[in-house]
């Protein structure tokens, strides 16, 4: 049985992380290695986690390295043939891990394979069952099955992108393409990583019979100026890193003529001045950051075990 390293990143949510660790005890897959990365939390939860789950590998970063940076710390410690990246606010039903590993045996050209992601508090509703391609004009895409009842069935489908809340990646793929790009800090990094995998001729797939439960709210009331900043900044950054001149030109025209005035008007009408500032700062960051620096983002010095 191939070893699977489960990597999860915690930022000020030790109770939620402990619930994930408890769910992992119910797995039917025995050869597991569990890695928790404390990503600069205010209170170090090392003792609390290790007292309850002493077999856990605990890594502490003194500062928040972002989603990719935290996961990259876990990658360096992982010894499994497969690495299963999961958000700490997920719970993993028994059978999910074995189904993902089996999918890699069936499709060895896979760079990343995801389960279906359903909402924990509304398990009949799906958050992710694959992604559509990025629209080269708008710089956006959508999750397949979002807020729908996706039927769990014994099908493995190819899709455009992996979802960072639950994705399994073979170590050999990481050695080939590099670790997660740390340019983004929050949002779009797993899309960029999947795009980079595809340039190395790997496929991205979803196992429709496997699922995880994500504790993210079904409601859309989770917006914040921080989220507005990084989604704006990284939407533009993704286009700069992954598309050619003509696609970028079309995107810039769309953004300047439609997206920019529309978002500005929306935030002004809502009285969301903080969001407007964050939106504009996300745009300005890309104007200041040279293309030579945004192209750099993959770490090829992956430590061989």
Coordinates of C-alpha atoms in Angstrom, one line a residue:
X1 CA 0.0 0.0 0.0
X2 CA 1.5 3.3 -1.1
X3 CA 2.1 5.9 1.6
X4 CA -0.1 9.0 1.5
X5 CA 1.0 12.2 3.2
X6 CA -1.9 14.4 4.3
X7 CA -0.9 18.0 4.4
X8 CA -3.1 20.7 6.1
X9 CA -2.4 24.3 7.0
X10 CA -3.8 25.8 10.2
X11 CA -4.0 29.6 10.8
X12 CA -5.6 30.4 14.2
X13 CA -8.1 27.5 14.0
X14 CA -6.8 24.7 16.2
X15 CA -10.3 23.4 17.1
X16 CA -11.2 23.0 13.4
X17 CA -7.9 21.3 12.8
X18 CA -8.5 18.8 15.6
X19 CA -11.9 17.9 14.1
X20 CA -10.1 17.1 10.8
X21 CA -7.5 14.9 12.6
X22 CA -10.3 13.1 14.4
X23 CA -12.0 12.3 11.0
X24 CA -8.8 10.9 9.7
X25 CA -8.9 8.2 12.4
X26 CA -11.9 6.7 10.6
X27 CA -10.0 6.1 7.4
X28 CA -9.9 2.6 5.8
X29 CA -6.5 3.5 4.4
X30 CA -3.7 2.5 6.8
X31 CA -0.5 3.9 5.3
X32 CA -1.0 7.6 6.2
X33 CA 1.3 10.3 7.3
X34 CA -0.4 13.4 8.7
X35 CA 1.4 16.8 8.6
X36 CA 0.0 19.9 10.2
X37 CA 1.6 23.3 9.4
X38 CA 0.9 26.1 11.9
X39 CA 1.1 29.1 9.5
X40 CA 2.1 31.8 12.0
X41 CA -0.9 31.4 14.3
X42 CA -1.0 33.8 17.3
X43 CA -1.0 30.9 19.7
X44 CA 1.3 27.9 19.0
X45 CA -1.0 24.8 19.1
X46 CA 1.9 22.3 19.0
X47 CA 1.4 20.8 22.5
X48 CA -2.4 20.6 22.2
X49 CA -2.3 18.8 18.9
X50 CA 0.5 16.4 19.7
X51 CA -0.9 15.5 23.1
X52 CA -4.1 14.3 21.4
X53 CA -2.5 13.0 18.1
X54 CA 1.2 12.2 18.9
X55 CA 1.8 10.6 15.5
X56 CA 1.2 13.9 13.8
X57 CA 4.1 15.7 12.2
X58 CA 3.8 19.3 13.4
X59 CA 5.6 22.2 11.6
X60 CA 5.6 25.7 13.0
X61 CA 6.2 28.8 10.9
X62 CA 6.6 32.0 12.9
X63 CA 4.9 34.1 10.2
X64 CA 2.0 33.5 7.8
X65 CA 3.5 32.3 4.5
X66 CA 0.2 32.2 2.7
X67 CA -1.6 29.1 1.4
X68 CA 1.2 28.0 -1.0
X69 CA 4.0 28.9 1.4
X70 CA 2.4 26.9 4.2
X71 CA 1.8 23.9 2.0
X72 CA 5.3 24.0 0.7
X73 CA 6.6 23.6 4.2
X74 CA 4.6 20.4 4.4
X75 CA 5.9 19.2 1.0
X76 CA 9.4 19.4 2.3
X77 CA 8.6 17.1 5.2
X78 CA 6.4 14.7 3.3
X79 CA 7.7 11.1 2.7
X80 CA 4.6 9.7 1.0
X81 CA 4.3 8.7 -2.7
X82 CA 1.2 10.8 -2.8
X83 CA 0.5 14.1 -1.0
X84 CA -3.1 14.9 -0.2
X85 CA -3.6 18.6 0.4
X86 CA -6.7 19.3 2.4
X87 CA -8.0 22.5 4.1
X88 CA -8.1 22.2 7.8
X89 CA -11.9 22.9 7.7
X90 CA -12.7 19.7 5.9
X91 CA -13.6 16.2 7.1
X92 CA -12.6 13.2 5.1
X93 CA -15.1 10.3 4.8
X94 CA -13.7 6.8 4.9
X95 CA -12.9 5.5 1.4
X96 CA -12.0 8.8 -0.1
X97 CA -8.2 8.4 0.1
X98 CA -8.2 4.8 -1.3
X99 CA -10.4 5.9 -4.2
X100 CA -8.0 8.8 -5.1
X101 CA -5.0 6.5 -5.0
X102 CA -6.8 3.9 -7.2
X103 CA -7.5 6.7 -9.7
X104 CA -3.8 7.4 -10.0
X105 CA -3.2 3.7 -10.7
X106 CA -5.8 3.9 -13.4
X107 CA -4.6 7.2 -14.9
X108 CA -0.8 7.5 -14.3
X109 CA -0.6 10.6 -16.4
X110 CA -2.6 12.6 -13.8
X111 CA -0.9 15.6 -12.1
X112 CA -3.6 16.2 -9.6
X113 CA -6.8 14.3 -8.7
X114 CA -9.6 15.8 -6.6
X115 CA -12.7 14.3 -4.9
X116 CA -16.0 16.0 -5.2
X117 CA -16.3 18.7 -2.5
X118 CA -19.6 19.0 -0.7
X119 CA -20.7 21.5 2.0
X120 CA -20.4 20.1 5.5
X121 CA -23.5 21.8 6.8
X122 CA -25.5 21.0 3.6
X123 CA -23.9 17.7 2.4
X124 CA -26.5 17.4 -0.3
X125 CA -25.0 20.5 -2.0
X126 CA -21.8 20.5 -4.0
X127 CA -19.1 23.1 -4.0
X128 CA -16.8 21.6 -6.6
X129 CA -17.0 18.7 -9.0
X130 CA -14.5 20.2 -11.4
X131 CA -13.6 23.5 -13.0
X132 CA -14.4 25.1 -16.3
X133 CA -11.4 26.7 -18.2
X134 CA -10.5 30.3 -17.5
X135 CA -12.3 32.6 -19.8
X136 CA -9.5 34.4 -21.6
X137 CA -11.6 37.6 -21.8
X138 CA -12.8 37.9 -18.2
X139 CA -10.1 36.0 -16.4
X140 CA -12.7 34.0 -14.5
X141 CA -14.0 30.5 -14.4
X142 CA -16.6 28.6 -12.4
X143 CA -16.9 25.5 -10.4
X144 CA -18.9 22.7 -12.0
X145 CA -21.8 21.5 -9.8
X146 CA -21.6 24.6 -7.6
X147 CA -24.6 24.6 -5.3
X148 CA -26.2 21.7 -7.1
X149 CA -26.8 18.1 -6.1
X150 CA -24.1 16.3 -8.0
X151 CA -24.7 12.6 -8.1
X152 CA -21.8 10.5 -6.7
X153 CA -21.0 7.9 -9.4
X154 CA -18.1 5.7 -10.3
X155 CA -16.6 8.0 -12.9
X156 CA -13.2 9.7 -13.2
X157 CA -13.4 12.8 -15.4
X158 CA -10.8 15.2 -16.7
X159 CA -11.2 18.8 -15.7
X160 CA -9.4 22.1 -16.1
X161 CA -8.2 22.8 -12.6
X162 CA -7.8 21.3 -9.2
X163 CA -9.4 22.7 -6.0
X164 CA -7.0 23.6 -3.2
X165 CA -9.4 22.5 -0.5
X166 CA -8.8 18.8 -1.4
X167 CA -6.3 17.7 -4.1
X168 CA -3.9 14.7 -4.3
X169 CA -0.6 15.1 -6.1
X170 CA 2.1 12.5 -6.6
X171 CA 5.5 13.5 -5.2
X172 CA 7.1 12.7 -8.6
X173 CA 4.9 15.4 -10.2
X174 CA 6.0 17.9 -7.6
X175 CA 9.7 17.0 -8.4
X176 CA 8.9 17.5 -12.1
X177 CA 6.9 20.8 -12.1
X178 CA 8.0 22.4 -8.8
X179 CA 6.2 23.3 -5.6
X180 CA 3.1 25.6 -5.3
X181 CA 3.7 29.1 -6.7
X182 CA 4.1 31.5 -3.7
X183 CA 3.4 34.7 -5.8
X184 CA -0.3 34.6 -4.9
X185 CA -0.5 34.3 -1.1
X186 CA -4.2 33.7 -1.2
X187 CA -6.5 32.5 -4.1
X188 CA -5.6 31.3 -7.6
X189 CA -2.4 29.5 -6.6
X190 CA -3.9 26.0 -7.1
X191 CA -5.2 27.1 -10.5
X192 CA -1.8 28.3 -11.5
X193 CA -0.2 25.1 -10.2
X194 CA -2.6 23.0 -12.3
X195 CA -2.0 25.2 -15.3
X196 CA 1.8 24.6 -14.9
X197 CA 1.2 20.8 -14.5
X198 CA -0.6 20.8 -17.9
X199 CA 2.3 22.5 -19.6
X200 CA 4.3 19.4 -18.5
X201 CA 1.6 17.2 -20.1
X202 CA -0.1 16.1 -16.9
X203 CA -3.9 15.8 -16.7
X204 CA -6.2 17.1 -13.9
X205 CA -9.0 14.8 -12.9
X206 CA -12.0 14.5 -10.5
X207 CA -13.2 11.2 -8.9
X208 CA -16.9 11.5 -8.9
X209 CA -17.4 8.6 -6.4
X210 CA -15.1 10.2 -3.7
X211 CA -16.0 13.3 -1.7
X212 CA -14.9 15.5 1.2
X213 CA -17.0 17.8 3.4
X214 CA -16.0 21.4 3.5
X215 CA -17.1 23.6 6.4
X216 CA -17.2 26.8 4.2
X217 CA -20.5 28.5 4.3
X218 CA -23.0 28.1 1.5
X219 CA -23.9 31.7 1.8
X220 CA -21.9 34.4 0.0
X221 CA -21.5 36.6 3.1
X222 CA -17.8 35.9 3.5
X223 CA -16.5 38.9 1.5
X224 CA -13.8 41.1 3.1
X225 CA -11.5 43.8 1.8
X226 CA -8.6 41.4 2.1
X227 CA -10.4 38.9 -0.1
X228 CA -11.3 41.7 -2.6
X229 CA -7.6 42.7 -2.8
X230 CA -6.2 39.3 -3.4
X231 CA -8.9 38.1 -5.8
X232 CA -8.4 41.3 -7.9
X233 CA -4.6 41.2 -7.7
X234 CA -4.4 37.5 -8.5
X235 CA -7.0 37.4 -11.2
X236 CA -4.7 39.8 -13.2
X237 CA -1.6 38.0 -12.0
X238 CA -2.8 34.7 -13.3
X239 CA -3.5 36.2 -16.7
X240 CA 0.0 37.7 -16.8
X241 CA 1.6 34.4 -15.9
X242 CA -0.3 32.0 -18.0
X243 CA -1.5 33.7 -21.3
X244 CA 0.2 35.1 -24.3
X245 CA 0.2 38.7 -25.6
X246 CA -3.0 38.7 -27.6
X247 CA -5.1 37.0 -24.8
X248 CA -3.6 39.5 -22.3
X249 CA -4.5 42.4 -24.5
X250 CA -8.1 41.3 -24.8
X251 CA -8.3 40.8 -21.1
X252 CA -6.8 44.2 -20.3
X253 CA -9.3 45.9 -22.7
X254 CA -12.2 44.1 -21.0
X255 CA -10.9 44.9 -17.6
X256 CA -10.3 48.6 -18.2
X257 CA -13.5 49.2 -20.2
X258 CA -16.0 47.0 -18.3
X259 CA -14.7 45.3 -15.1
X260 CA -13.0 48.4 -13.6
X261 CA -15.9 50.9 -13.9
X262 CA -18.5 48.3 -13.0
X263 CA -16.6 47.3 -9.8
X264 CA -15.9 50.9 -8.9
X265 CA -19.6 51.8 -9.3
X266 CA -20.7 48.7 -7.3
X267 CA -18.5 49.5 -4.3
X268 CA -19.5 53.2 -4.4
X269 CA -23.2 52.5 -4.5
X270 CA -22.8 50.0 -1.6
X271 CA -20.7 52.5 0.4
X272 CA -17.9 49.9 0.6
X273 CA -15.0 52.3 0.5
X274 CA -12.6 49.8 2.0
X275 CA -13.5 47.3 -0.7
X276 CA -12.9 49.9 -3.4
X277 CA -9.5 50.7 -2.0
X278 CA -8.6 47.1 -1.9
X279 CA -9.8 46.6 -5.5
X280 CA -7.8 49.5 -6.8
X281 CA -4.7 48.4 -4.7
X282 CA -4.9 45.0 -6.4
X283 CA -4.8 46.6 -9.8
X284 CA -2.0 49.0 -8.8
X285 CA 0.1 46.1 -7.5
X286 CA 0.2 44.6 -11.0
X287 CA 1.1 47.9 -12.5
X288 CA 4.1 48.2 -10.2
X289 CA 5.3 44.5 -10.3
X290 CA 7.5 43.8 -13.4
X291 CA 6.7 40.8 -15.5
X292 CA 10.2 39.4 -14.7
X293 CA 9.2 38.9 -11.1
X294 CA 5.7 37.6 -11.6
X295 CA 7.0 34.9 -13.9
X296 CA 9.1 33.5 -11.1
X297 CA 7.1 31.3 -8.7
X298 CA 8.0 27.6 -8.9
X299 CA 10.7 26.1 -6.6
X300 CA 12.7 23.5 -8.4
X301 CA 15.0 22.9 -5.5
X302 CA 12.5 20.3 -4.1
X303 CA 14.3 18.3 -1.5
X304 CA 14.6 14.6 -2.5
X305 CA 13.9 12.1 0.2

